[in-house]
Structures are given as C-alpha cells and as structure tokens.
Amino acid sequence: MTQKQWRSMFFVLRPKQWIKNLFIFFPVFFGGKLTSANAAIETLIAFAGFCFLTSAVYILNDLSDVNEDRLHPQKKFRPIASGKLPFPLAVAEMIVALFIGFGIFFCLEKTYDAIVWSTAYLLLNIAYTFKLKQISIIDTVTIACGFVIRLYLGSAVSSIALSDWIIIMVFIAALLLAVGKRRDDLVNYHENRHISRRNIQHYSIEYLNVILSVLAAVLVVIYIQYVLSAEAPAQTNGYLSLTIPFVLTGLLRYLQIVLVEKKEADPSAIIWKDTFLQLVLIGWLFLFGYLLYF
C-alpha cells in the first residue's frame, strides 16, 4: 500500500469530527464528577470506542454519497470521492473500525449499556444515510438525536443521571448547528447549481434564517432558565449566571459566521478554524468549571 493510501485511510476516519463526541463527557462534567477517577476513565474509554464507531458511520456515508460528493466543490477532495481510497479498502476499513469500536466497549464496566446506545446510534445513522437525510426537517432532527444519544451513552457508562435541562439544550443546540449546515448546502446549490441532497429544494434561505433565529433565541432562554433554576449545581452558589455572556457571545459569533460572513457552516470546521469562537468556548468552560469544581 502506498503512503497516499495510508494518509487517505487516516483522513477518511474524519478525526476532526471526533470533537463532536466530547458530548459524551457532558454528564460527568455537569454532574460534578469529572474529578472522580472511575467515572472519568469509564467515560474516556467510551469516548475512544465511540470515535471508531462514528468514523465507521462517516465511511458508510462517504461510500453512499460518492457520486454526489464528486460534484461538490469541497467534498470532492474526500479520499473516497477523489479516488485516493479504493472502495474495497474503504469497506474493509469501515468494518475494522466497527470491530475496534465495539471491542473497546468490552473494557467498560457497563459494556451492555454502551453497546445498546452505540447500536441505537449506528441504526439511526444507517437509516439517515439511506433514507432520512432526504426528508426535509427529519434530516436535521435526526442529526440532533444523534447528539442526545451521545449524552445517554456518557450517562450510562458513568452512572450519572442526566438533567432534563442538559438534554433539551443539547438537542436544540445540535438542531441549530444542523440547520446552519443545511443552509450552507442551500447556498452552495444557489452558487454552483449542485444538489448535494434531493431535499434541499424543500428549503429556502429565508425559511432557514427564521429557524436559526428561533432556535438561537430558545437556546438562550433555556440556558438562562437552567442557570437560574433550582436544578443548577448547588456548589456554584448562584454564580452560574456569570456564564450567560459567553453563551450569548458564542451564539452571536456563530450566526455572524453563517449569516454575514457566509463561511463554511460545518460546526467542527468552525470550531477548529475560528479563533474568536475558540476563545469564547474556552472562557465558558473555564468559568463554568471553576464555579462547579472550586
């Protein structure tokens, strides 16, 4: 095998997308148990296994969308679409990634729970790849459900109960990001006349702009209600309201990127590239963590 094929085998796993799997740590973080060695280690193992599982899903998606990706201005450079990674090799890598992912779960104390939630995620994404992503509205809701499954996986392996507030906020935030990505697909269609998804014609820029505005407003309201509610961690002594400006600033920056600067709306790409948003996220994480753990 050539060096280029080895590189392609690595990049087809989409390691930059693994940042999405950090949602698995939300239960242990918000539950104030990040300093608990057992809970942290179990969550870390689940994170590692889930990264391989999601990579297998990405390969399946690339195999399914190869013809459409070859016509896309950015996606045409992906390993499978560009022809750098042969189909048989990609299929083999997908199967190996699945075995490694599920194999890692056997290192957990709650192997059964991890496999159940991971299987649910896998089945959801198989349905998404072959059918649901072509149904408008359902496509974005399905993506958001995938993030909620990450929460339940983290909760199961760490034995930490999930807060309804966290579930709702993550679902709405994920839906917001999915709608932003769909808007990017629509902008690409208008500029290049390339239909990346058949359901894209059931959307409009105006419609998606309204949804983005509504979801952003709802997310802010729910976050404010959460930090001011009785269910907010008691050890923060009511100071969690200090984190509200970070959430507002982060949302405003994201909307600026999508609506004003009209850059790529892939959440992972934005987080990796946008220094302003990185600083906001680090500031929020530091302040929230300080109030929760010190």
PDB file of C-alpha atoms in Angstrom:
ATOM      1  CA  MET A   1       0.000   0.000   0.000  1.00  0.00           C
ATOM      2  CA  THR A   2       1.288   3.482  -0.887  1.00  0.00           C
ATOM      3  CA  GLN A   3       1.877   6.320   1.566  1.00  0.00           C
ATOM      4  CA  LYS A   4      -1.004   8.253  -0.028  1.00  0.00           C
ATOM      5  CA  GLN A   5      -3.371   5.375   0.665  1.00  0.00           C
ATOM      6  CA  TRP A   6      -2.268   5.264   4.301  1.00  0.00           C
ATOM      7  CA  ARG A   7      -2.921   9.001   4.558  1.00  0.00           C
ATOM      8  CA  SER A   8      -6.302   8.555   2.908  1.00  0.00           C
ATOM      9  CA  MET A   9      -7.178   5.756   5.328  1.00  0.00           C
ATOM     10  CA  PHE A  10      -6.488   8.146   8.188  1.00  0.00           C
ATOM     11  CA  PHE A  11      -8.367  11.133   6.804  1.00  0.00           C
ATOM     12  CA  VAL A  12     -11.429   9.092   5.797  1.00  0.00           C
ATOM     13  CA  LEU A  13     -11.930   8.498   9.536  1.00  0.00           C
ATOM     14  CA  ARG A  14     -12.519  12.272   9.829  1.00  0.00           C
ATOM     15  CA  PRO A  15     -10.629  12.668  13.127  1.00  0.00           C
ATOM     16  CA  LYS A  16     -11.534  16.368  13.302  1.00  0.00           C
ATOM     17  CA  GLN A  17     -15.166  15.300  13.652  1.00  0.00           C
ATOM     18  CA  TRP A  18     -14.345  13.410  16.843  1.00  0.00           C
ATOM     19  CA  ILE A  19     -14.718  16.703  18.680  1.00  0.00           C
ATOM     20  CA  LYS A  20     -18.488  16.097  18.482  1.00  0.00           C
ATOM     21  CA  ASN A  21     -18.043  13.047  20.684  1.00  0.00           C
ATOM     22  CA  LEU A  22     -16.976  15.263  23.578  1.00  0.00           C
ATOM     23  CA  PHE A  23     -20.699  15.467  24.345  1.00  0.00           C
ATOM     24  CA  ILE A  24     -20.182  12.049  25.931  1.00  0.00           C
ATOM     25  CA  PHE A  25     -18.349  13.893  28.731  1.00  0.00           C
ATOM     26  CA  PHE A  26     -21.290  16.243  29.448  1.00  0.00           C
ATOM     27  CA  PRO A  27     -22.951  14.020  32.108  1.00  0.00           C
ATOM     28  CA  VAL A  28     -19.738  13.623  34.102  1.00  0.00           C
ATOM     29  CA  PHE A  29     -18.815  17.310  33.679  1.00  0.00           C
ATOM     30  CA  PHE A  30     -22.188  18.825  34.553  1.00  0.00           C
ATOM     31  CA  GLY A  31     -22.674  16.187  37.238  1.00  0.00           C
ATOM     32  CA  GLY A  32     -19.589  17.480  39.035  1.00  0.00           C
ATOM     33  CA  LYS A  33     -17.868  14.090  38.797  1.00  0.00           C
ATOM     34  CA  LEU A  34     -15.047  14.906  36.404  1.00  0.00           C
ATOM     35  CA  THR A  35     -12.579  14.543  39.276  1.00  0.00           C
ATOM     36  CA  SER A  36     -13.901  11.053  40.039  1.00  0.00           C
ATOM     37  CA  ALA A  37     -11.273   8.725  38.589  1.00  0.00           C
ATOM     38  CA  ASN A  38     -13.644   5.845  37.845  1.00  0.00           C
ATOM     39  CA  ALA A  39     -16.311   7.966  36.139  1.00  0.00           C
ATOM     40  CA  ALA A  40     -13.719   9.908  34.132  1.00  0.00           C
ATOM     41  CA  ILE A  41     -11.863   6.788  32.977  1.00  0.00           C
ATOM     42  CA  GLU A  42     -15.060   4.961  32.010  1.00  0.00           C
ATOM     43  CA  THR A  43     -16.195   7.996  30.031  1.00  0.00           C
ATOM     44  CA  LEU A  44     -12.808   8.286  28.329  1.00  0.00           C
ATOM     45  CA  ILE A  45     -12.934   4.631  27.259  1.00  0.00           C
ATOM     46  CA  ALA A  46     -16.461   5.102  25.913  1.00  0.00           C
ATOM     47  CA  PHE A  47     -15.279   8.197  24.036  1.00  0.00           C
ATOM     48  CA  ALA A  48     -12.461   6.247  22.385  1.00  0.00           C
ATOM     49  CA  GLY A  49     -14.762   3.431  21.307  1.00  0.00           C
ATOM     50  CA  PHE A  50     -17.406   5.811  20.037  1.00  0.00           C
ATOM     51  CA  CYS A  51     -14.844   7.683  17.931  1.00  0.00           C
ATOM     52  CA  PHE A  52     -14.167   4.497  15.966  1.00  0.00           C
ATOM     53  CA  LEU A  53     -17.897   3.854  15.670  1.00  0.00           C
ATOM     54  CA  THR A  54     -18.612   7.337  14.309  1.00  0.00           C
ATOM     55  CA  SER A  55     -15.694   7.005  11.893  1.00  0.00           C
ATOM     56  CA  ALA A  56     -17.277   3.825  10.520  1.00  0.00           C
ATOM     57  CA  VAL A  57     -20.512   5.799  10.032  1.00  0.00           C
ATOM     58  CA  TYR A  58     -18.607   8.559   8.189  1.00  0.00           C
ATOM     59  CA  ILE A  59     -17.067   5.981   5.851  1.00  0.00           C
ATOM     60  CA  LEU A  60     -20.507   4.489   5.169  1.00  0.00           C
ATOM     61  CA  ASN A  61     -21.836   7.961   4.406  1.00  0.00           C
ATOM     62  CA  ASP A  62     -18.935   8.690   2.039  1.00  0.00           C
ATOM     63  CA  LEU A  63     -19.461   5.391   0.237  1.00  0.00           C
ATOM     64  CA  SER A  64     -23.172   6.116  -0.147  1.00  0.00           C
ATOM     65  CA  ASP A  65     -22.690   9.724  -1.331  1.00  0.00           C
ATOM     66  CA  VAL A  66     -19.624   9.234  -3.514  1.00  0.00           C
ATOM     67  CA  ASN A  67     -21.308  10.354  -6.749  1.00  0.00           C
ATOM     68  CA  GLU A  68     -22.792  13.493  -5.188  1.00  0.00           C
ATOM     69  CA  ASP A  69     -19.539  14.287  -3.378  1.00  0.00           C
ATOM     70  CA  ARG A  70     -17.608  14.226  -6.650  1.00  0.00           C
ATOM     71  CA  LEU A  71     -19.694  17.183  -7.838  1.00  0.00           C
ATOM     72  CA  HIS A  72     -19.333  19.161  -4.593  1.00  0.00           C
ATOM     73  CA  PRO A  73     -16.681  21.959  -4.512  1.00  0.00           C
ATOM     74  CA  GLN A  74     -15.256  20.802  -1.153  1.00  0.00           C
ATOM     75  CA  LYS A  75     -16.389  17.205  -0.690  1.00  0.00           C
ATOM     76  CA  LYS A  76     -14.840  16.129  -3.999  1.00  0.00           C
ATOM     77  CA  PHE A  77     -11.452  16.137  -2.244  1.00  0.00           C
ATOM     78  CA  ARG A  78     -12.500  13.488   0.280  1.00  0.00           C
ATOM     79  CA  PRO A  79     -10.464  10.252  -0.008  1.00  0.00           C
ATOM     80  CA  ILE A  80     -13.230   8.090  -1.493  1.00  0.00           C
ATOM     81  CA  ALA A  81     -14.734  10.743  -3.794  1.00  0.00           C
ATOM     82  CA  SER A  82     -11.300  11.724  -5.111  1.00  0.00           C
ATOM     83  CA  GLY A  83     -10.400   8.110  -5.834  1.00  0.00           C
ATOM     84  CA  LYS A  84      -7.417   8.110  -3.472  1.00  0.00           C
ATOM     85  CA  LEU A  85      -9.024   5.383  -1.377  1.00  0.00           C
ATOM     86  CA  PRO A  86     -10.425   2.390  -3.343  1.00  0.00           C
ATOM     87  CA  PHE A  87     -13.913   1.153  -2.478  1.00  0.00           C
ATOM     88  CA  PRO A  88     -12.823  -2.321  -1.237  1.00  0.00           C
ATOM     89  CA  LEU A  89     -10.233  -0.792   1.068  1.00  0.00           C
ATOM     90  CA  ALA A  90     -12.763   1.722   2.421  1.00  0.00           C
ATOM     91  CA  VAL A  91     -15.290  -1.044   3.135  1.00  0.00           C
ATOM     92  CA  ALA A  92     -12.636  -3.101   4.918  1.00  0.00           C
ATOM     93  CA  GLU A  93     -11.603  -0.097   6.997  1.00  0.00           C
ATOM     94  CA  MET A  94     -15.228   0.572   7.941  1.00  0.00           C
ATOM     95  CA  ILE A  95     -15.663  -2.999   9.197  1.00  0.00           C
ATOM     96  CA  VAL A  96     -12.391  -2.861  11.151  1.00  0.00           C
ATOM     97  CA  ALA A  97     -13.403   0.458  12.744  1.00  0.00           C
ATOM     98  CA  LEU A  98     -16.701  -1.080  13.845  1.00  0.00           C
ATOM     99  CA  PHE A  99     -14.970  -4.080  15.419  1.00  0.00           C
ATOM    100  CA  ILE A 100     -12.439  -1.871  17.212  1.00  0.00           C
ATOM    101  CA  GLY A 101     -15.169   0.459  18.487  1.00  0.00           C
ATOM    102  CA  PHE A 102     -17.362  -2.303  19.893  1.00  0.00           C
ATOM    103  CA  GLY A 103     -14.266  -4.146  21.122  1.00  0.00           C
ATOM    104  CA  ILE A 104     -13.232  -1.150  23.231  1.00  0.00           C
ATOM    105  CA  PHE A 105     -16.674  -1.146  24.864  1.00  0.00           C
ATOM    106  CA  PHE A 106     -15.852  -4.549  26.384  1.00  0.00           C
ATOM    107  CA  CYS A 107     -13.291  -2.751  28.554  1.00  0.00           C
ATOM    108  CA  LEU A 108     -16.123  -0.895  30.291  1.00  0.00           C
ATOM    109  CA  GLU A 109     -17.877  -1.908  33.478  1.00  0.00           C
ATOM    110  CA  LYS A 110     -21.197  -1.274  31.747  1.00  0.00           C
ATOM    111  CA  THR A 111     -20.461  -2.907  28.422  1.00  0.00           C
ATOM    112  CA  TYR A 112     -24.102  -3.802  27.749  1.00  0.00           C
ATOM    113  CA  ASP A 113     -25.340  -0.225  28.177  1.00  0.00           C
ATOM    114  CA  ALA A 114     -22.589   1.125  25.955  1.00  0.00           C
ATOM    115  CA  ILE A 115     -23.367  -1.384  23.213  1.00  0.00           C
ATOM    116  CA  VAL A 116     -27.111  -0.666  23.408  1.00  0.00           C
ATOM    117  CA  TRP A 117     -26.706   3.103  22.992  1.00  0.00           C
ATOM    118  CA  SER A 118     -23.990   2.727  20.363  1.00  0.00           C
ATOM    119  CA  THR A 119     -26.130   0.291  18.397  1.00  0.00           C
ATOM    120  CA  ALA A 120     -29.015   2.750  18.577  1.00  0.00           C
ATOM    121  CA  TYR A 121     -26.702   5.439  17.174  1.00  0.00           C
ATOM    122  CA  LEU A 122     -25.489   3.103  14.440  1.00  0.00           C
ATOM    123  CA  LEU A 123     -29.012   2.099  13.367  1.00  0.00           C
ATOM    124  CA  LEU A 124     -30.162   5.724  13.424  1.00  0.00           C
ATOM    125  CA  ASN A 125     -27.304   6.729  11.136  1.00  0.00           C
ATOM    126  CA  ILE A 126     -27.833   3.826   8.763  1.00  0.00           C
ATOM    127  CA  ALA A 127     -31.439   4.988   8.407  1.00  0.00           C
ATOM    128  CA  TYR A 128     -30.174   8.553   7.976  1.00  0.00           C
ATOM    129  CA  THR A 129     -27.644   7.595   5.302  1.00  0.00           C
ATOM    130  CA  PHE A 130     -30.062   5.643   3.134  1.00  0.00           C
ATOM    131  CA  LYS A 131     -33.361   7.451   3.707  1.00  0.00           C
ATOM    132  CA  LEU A 132     -33.850  10.061   6.428  1.00  0.00           C
ATOM    133  CA  LYS A 133     -31.332  12.601   5.122  1.00  0.00           C
ATOM    134  CA  GLN A 134     -33.507  13.037   2.041  1.00  0.00           C
ATOM    135  CA  ILE A 135     -36.572  14.034   4.088  1.00  0.00           C
ATOM    136  CA  SER A 136     -36.632  17.728   4.921  1.00  0.00           C
ATOM    137  CA  ILE A 137     -36.872  18.650   8.620  1.00  0.00           C
ATOM    138  CA  ILE A 138     -36.478  14.974   9.614  1.00  0.00           C
ATOM    139  CA  ASP A 139     -32.877  15.135   8.416  1.00  0.00           C
ATOM    140  CA  THR A 140     -31.890  17.855  10.889  1.00  0.00           C
ATOM    141  CA  VAL A 141     -33.909  16.338  13.736  1.00  0.00           C
ATOM    142  CA  THR A 142     -32.131  13.002  13.177  1.00  0.00           C
ATOM    143  CA  ILE A 143     -28.733  14.679  13.480  1.00  0.00           C
ATOM    144  CA  ALA A 144     -29.812  16.324  16.742  1.00  0.00           C
ATOM    145  CA  CYS A 145     -30.994  12.962  18.093  1.00  0.00           C
ATOM    146  CA  GLY A 146     -27.504  11.593  17.456  1.00  0.00           C
ATOM    147  CA  PHE A 147     -26.072  14.129  19.882  1.00  0.00           C
ATOM    148  CA  VAL A 148     -28.649  13.225  22.512  1.00  0.00           C
ATOM    149  CA  ILE A 149     -27.624   9.576  22.180  1.00  0.00           C
ATOM    150  CA  ARG A 150     -24.069  10.657  22.984  1.00  0.00           C
ATOM    151  CA  LEU A 151     -25.388  12.150  26.219  1.00  0.00           C
ATOM    152  CA  TYR A 152     -27.180   8.942  27.184  1.00  0.00           C
ATOM    153  CA  LEU A 153     -24.064   6.907  26.407  1.00  0.00           C
ATOM    154  CA  GLY A 154     -21.992   9.131  28.691  1.00  0.00           C
ATOM    155  CA  SER A 155     -24.646   8.928  31.378  1.00  0.00           C
ATOM    156  CA  ALA A 156     -24.840   5.137  31.169  1.00  0.00           C
ATOM    157  CA  VAL A 157     -21.115   4.423  31.416  1.00  0.00           C
ATOM    158  CA  SER A 158     -20.509   6.964  34.209  1.00  0.00           C
ATOM    159  CA  SER A 159     -23.663   6.072  36.183  1.00  0.00           C
ATOM    160  CA  ILE A 160     -24.585   9.749  36.388  1.00  0.00           C
ATOM    161  CA  ALA A 161     -28.202  10.775  35.865  1.00  0.00           C
ATOM    162  CA  LEU A 162     -28.883  13.215  33.048  1.00  0.00           C
ATOM    163  CA  SER A 163     -30.526  16.551  33.693  1.00  0.00           C
ATOM    164  CA  ASP A 164     -33.565  17.295  31.517  1.00  0.00           C
ATOM    165  CA  TRP A 165     -32.156  20.792  31.049  1.00  0.00           C
ATOM    166  CA  ILE A 166     -28.949  19.419  29.526  1.00  0.00           C
ATOM    167  CA  ILE A 167     -30.845  17.066  27.209  1.00  0.00           C
ATOM    168  CA  ILE A 168     -33.065  19.869  25.920  1.00  0.00           C
ATOM    169  CA  MET A 169     -30.200  22.328  25.484  1.00  0.00           C
ATOM    170  CA  VAL A 170     -28.030  19.830  23.616  1.00  0.00           C
ATOM    171  CA  PHE A 171     -30.909  18.823  21.344  1.00  0.00           C
ATOM    172  CA  ILE A 172     -31.711  22.440  20.437  1.00  0.00           C
ATOM    173  CA  ALA A 173     -28.037  23.380  20.026  1.00  0.00           C
ATOM    174  CA  ALA A 174     -27.446  20.374  17.755  1.00  0.00           C
ATOM    175  CA  LEU A 175     -30.580  21.215  15.769  1.00  0.00           C
ATOM    176  CA  LEU A 176     -29.322  24.780  15.381  1.00  0.00           C
ATOM    177  CA  LEU A 177     -25.983  23.561  14.026  1.00  0.00           C
ATOM    178  CA  ALA A 178     -27.674  21.074  11.683  1.00  0.00           C
ATOM    179  CA  VAL A 179     -29.917  23.807  10.264  1.00  0.00           C
ATOM    180  CA  GLY A 180     -26.850  26.006   9.769  1.00  0.00           C
ATOM    181  CA  LYS A 181     -25.180  23.200   7.840  1.00  0.00           C
ATOM    182  CA  ARG A 182     -28.281  22.701   5.724  1.00  0.00           C
ATOM    183  CA  ARG A 183     -28.287  26.432   4.949  1.00  0.00           C
ATOM    184  CA  ASP A 184     -24.700  26.041   3.757  1.00  0.00           C
ATOM    185  CA  ASP A 185     -25.827  23.245   1.421  1.00  0.00           C
ATOM    186  CA  LEU A 186     -28.529  25.531   0.032  1.00  0.00           C
ATOM    187  CA  VAL A 187     -26.094  28.409  -0.512  1.00  0.00           C
ATOM    188  CA  ASN A 188     -23.799  26.004  -2.354  1.00  0.00           C
ATOM    189  CA  TYR A 189     -26.742  24.919  -4.519  1.00  0.00           C
ATOM    190  CA  HIS A 190     -27.552  28.521  -5.445  1.00  0.00           C
ATOM    191  CA  GLU A 191     -23.929  29.308  -6.263  1.00  0.00           C
ATOM    192  CA  ASN A 192     -22.920  26.135  -8.094  1.00  0.00           C
ATOM    193  CA  ARG A 193     -26.284  24.605  -9.054  1.00  0.00           C
ATOM    194  CA  HIS A 194     -25.107  21.432  -7.379  1.00  0.00           C
ATOM    195  CA  ILE A 195     -27.750  19.462  -5.474  1.00  0.00           C
ATOM    196  CA  SER A 196     -25.926  17.802  -2.588  1.00  0.00           C
ATOM    197  CA  ARG A 197     -29.223  16.441  -1.228  1.00  0.00           C
ATOM    198  CA  ARG A 198     -32.508  15.902  -3.018  1.00  0.00           C
ATOM    199  CA  ASN A 199     -34.442  17.518  -0.186  1.00  0.00           C
ATOM    200  CA  ILE A 200     -32.525  20.786  -0.431  1.00  0.00           C
ATOM    201  CA  GLN A 201     -35.170  22.196  -2.758  1.00  0.00           C
ATOM    202  CA  HIS A 202     -37.717  21.923   0.055  1.00  0.00           C
ATOM    203  CA  TYR A 203     -35.814  24.593   1.966  1.00  0.00           C
ATOM    204  CA  SER A 204     -35.258  28.284   1.340  1.00  0.00           C
ATOM    205  CA  ILE A 205     -32.720  30.741   2.724  1.00  0.00           C
ATOM    206  CA  GLU A 206     -35.481  32.813   4.318  1.00  0.00           C
ATOM    207  CA  TYR A 207     -37.032  29.770   5.972  1.00  0.00           C
ATOM    208  CA  LEU A 208     -33.715  28.549   7.377  1.00  0.00           C
ATOM    209  CA  ASN A 209     -32.815  32.048   8.595  1.00  0.00           C
ATOM    210  CA  VAL A 210     -36.051  32.140  10.583  1.00  0.00           C
ATOM    211  CA  ILE A 211     -35.383  28.719  12.080  1.00  0.00           C
ATOM    212  CA  LEU A 212     -31.850  29.737  13.060  1.00  0.00           C
ATOM    213  CA  SER A 213     -33.172  32.856  14.779  1.00  0.00           C
ATOM    214  CA  VAL A 214     -35.898  30.962  16.633  1.00  0.00           C
ATOM    215  CA  LEU A 215     -33.600  28.155  17.783  1.00  0.00           C
ATOM    216  CA  ALA A 216     -30.920  30.607  18.931  1.00  0.00           C
ATOM    217  CA  ALA A 217     -33.479  32.573  20.954  1.00  0.00           C
ATOM    218  CA  VAL A 218     -34.950  29.419  22.506  1.00  0.00           C
ATOM    219  CA  LEU A 219     -31.486  28.114  23.385  1.00  0.00           C
ATOM    220  CA  VAL A 220     -30.557  31.340  25.178  1.00  0.00           C
ATOM    221  CA  VAL A 221     -33.818  31.405  27.134  1.00  0.00           C
ATOM    222  CA  ILE A 222     -33.467  27.773  28.222  1.00  0.00           C
ATOM    223  CA  TYR A 223     -29.841  28.271  29.259  1.00  0.00           C
ATOM    224  CA  ILE A 224     -30.778  31.311  31.343  1.00  0.00           C
ATOM    225  CA  GLN A 225     -33.626  29.359  32.951  1.00  0.00           C
ATOM    226  CA  TYR A 226     -31.243  26.490  33.695  1.00  0.00           C
ATOM    227  CA  VAL A 227     -28.554  28.567  35.434  1.00  0.00           C
ATOM    228  CA  LEU A 228     -31.202  30.366  37.492  1.00  0.00           C
ATOM    229  CA  SER A 229     -33.204  27.235  38.336  1.00  0.00           C
ATOM    230  CA  ALA A 230     -33.127  25.147  41.487  1.00  0.00           C
ATOM    231  CA  GLU A 231     -31.633  22.284  39.436  1.00  0.00           C
ATOM    232  CA  ALA A 232     -28.424  24.226  38.779  1.00  0.00           C
ATOM    233  CA  PRO A 233     -25.492  22.723  40.739  1.00  0.00           C
ATOM    234  CA  ALA A 234     -25.745  23.941  44.331  1.00  0.00           C
ATOM    235  CA  GLN A 235     -21.981  24.294  44.716  1.00  0.00           C
ATOM    236  CA  THR A 236     -21.971  27.172  42.222  1.00  0.00           C
ATOM    237  CA  ASN A 237     -23.808  29.347  44.760  1.00  0.00           C
ATOM    238  CA  GLY A 238     -25.933  31.018  42.109  1.00  0.00           C
ATOM    239  CA  TYR A 239     -22.956  32.405  40.193  1.00  0.00           C
ATOM    240  CA  LEU A 240     -23.625  30.403  37.021  1.00  0.00           C
ATOM    241  CA  SER A 241     -25.387  33.468  35.628  1.00  0.00           C
ATOM    242  CA  LEU A 242     -21.879  34.831  35.020  1.00  0.00           C
ATOM    243  CA  THR A 243     -21.551  32.315  32.175  1.00  0.00           C
ATOM    244  CA  ILE A 244     -24.542  33.726  30.258  1.00  0.00           C
ATOM    245  CA  PRO A 245     -22.486  36.377  28.363  1.00  0.00           C
ATOM    246  CA  PHE A 246     -20.239  33.614  26.989  1.00  0.00           C
ATOM    247  CA  VAL A 247     -23.235  31.692  25.631  1.00  0.00           C
ATOM    248  CA  LEU A 248     -24.703  34.821  24.068  1.00  0.00           C
ATOM    249  CA  THR A 249     -21.367  35.828  22.538  1.00  0.00           C
ATOM    250  CA  GLY A 250     -20.772  32.335  21.154  1.00  0.00           C
ATOM    251  CA  LEU A 251     -24.198  32.208  19.534  1.00  0.00           C
ATOM    252  CA  LEU A 252     -23.816  35.688  18.051  1.00  0.00           C
ATOM    253  CA  ARG A 253     -20.444  34.738  16.611  1.00  0.00           C
ATOM    254  CA  TYR A 254     -21.808  31.530  15.096  1.00  0.00           C
ATOM    255  CA  LEU A 255     -24.708  33.406  13.486  1.00  0.00           C
ATOM    256  CA  GLN A 256     -22.260  36.014  12.192  1.00  0.00           C
ATOM    257  CA  ILE A 257     -20.176  33.303  10.537  1.00  0.00           C
ATOM    258  CA  VAL A 258     -23.210  31.656   8.932  1.00  0.00           C
ATOM    259  CA  LEU A 259     -25.365  34.672   8.022  1.00  0.00           C
ATOM    260  CA  VAL A 260     -22.885  37.507   7.482  1.00  0.00           C
ATOM    261  CA  GLU A 261     -19.516  36.062   6.559  1.00  0.00           C
ATOM    262  CA  LYS A 262     -21.181  33.097   4.852  1.00  0.00           C
ATOM    263  CA  LYS A 263     -18.290  30.789   5.587  1.00  0.00           C
ATOM    264  CA  GLU A 264     -18.492  27.006   5.757  1.00  0.00           C
ATOM    265  CA  ALA A 265     -21.151  26.110   8.327  1.00  0.00           C
ATOM    266  CA  ASP A 266     -19.723  22.738   9.372  1.00  0.00           C
ATOM    267  CA  PRO A 267     -19.617  23.060  13.204  1.00  0.00           C
ATOM    268  CA  SER A 268     -16.412  21.056  13.533  1.00  0.00           C
ATOM    269  CA  ALA A 269     -14.648  23.138  10.880  1.00  0.00           C
ATOM    270  CA  ILE A 270     -15.789  26.357  12.551  1.00  0.00           C
ATOM    271  CA  ILE A 271     -14.510  25.279  15.965  1.00  0.00           C
ATOM    272  CA  TRP A 272     -11.142  24.220  14.561  1.00  0.00           C
ATOM    273  CA  LYS A 273     -10.662  27.385  12.483  1.00  0.00           C
ATOM    274  CA  ASP A 274     -12.361  30.295  14.280  1.00  0.00           C
ATOM    275  CA  THR A 275     -10.104  31.741  16.994  1.00  0.00           C
ATOM    276  CA  PHE A 276     -12.810  34.065  18.338  1.00  0.00           C
ATOM    277  CA  LEU A 277     -15.208  31.181  18.951  1.00  0.00           C
ATOM    278  CA  GLN A 278     -12.429  29.059  20.429  1.00  0.00           C
ATOM    279  CA  LEU A 279     -11.670  31.768  22.991  1.00  0.00           C
ATOM    280  CA  VAL A 280     -15.365  32.086  23.888  1.00  0.00           C
ATOM    281  CA  LEU A 281     -15.706  28.329  24.392  1.00  0.00           C
ATOM    282  CA  ILE A 282     -12.540  28.168  26.481  1.00  0.00           C
ATOM    283  CA  GLY A 283     -13.740  31.115  28.566  1.00  0.00           C
ATOM    284  CA  TRP A 284     -17.130  29.494  29.171  1.00  0.00           C
ATOM    285  CA  LEU A 285     -15.554  26.125  30.008  1.00  0.00           C
ATOM    286  CA  PHE A 286     -13.030  27.670  32.394  1.00  0.00           C
ATOM    287  CA  LEU A 287     -15.607  29.788  34.241  1.00  0.00           C
ATOM    288  CA  PHE A 288     -18.260  27.047  34.432  1.00  0.00           C
ATOM    289  CA  GLY A 289     -15.654  24.528  35.544  1.00  0.00           C
ATOM    290  CA  TYR A 290     -14.208  26.870  38.136  1.00  0.00           C
ATOM    291  CA  LEU A 291     -17.648  27.560  39.649  1.00  0.00           C
ATOM    292  CA  LEU A 292     -18.506  23.865  39.632  1.00  0.00           C
ATOM    293  CA  TYR A 293     -15.287  22.359  40.938  1.00  0.00           C
ATOM    294  CA  PHE A 294     -13.550  25.009  43.053  1.00  0.00           C
TER     295      PHE A 294
END
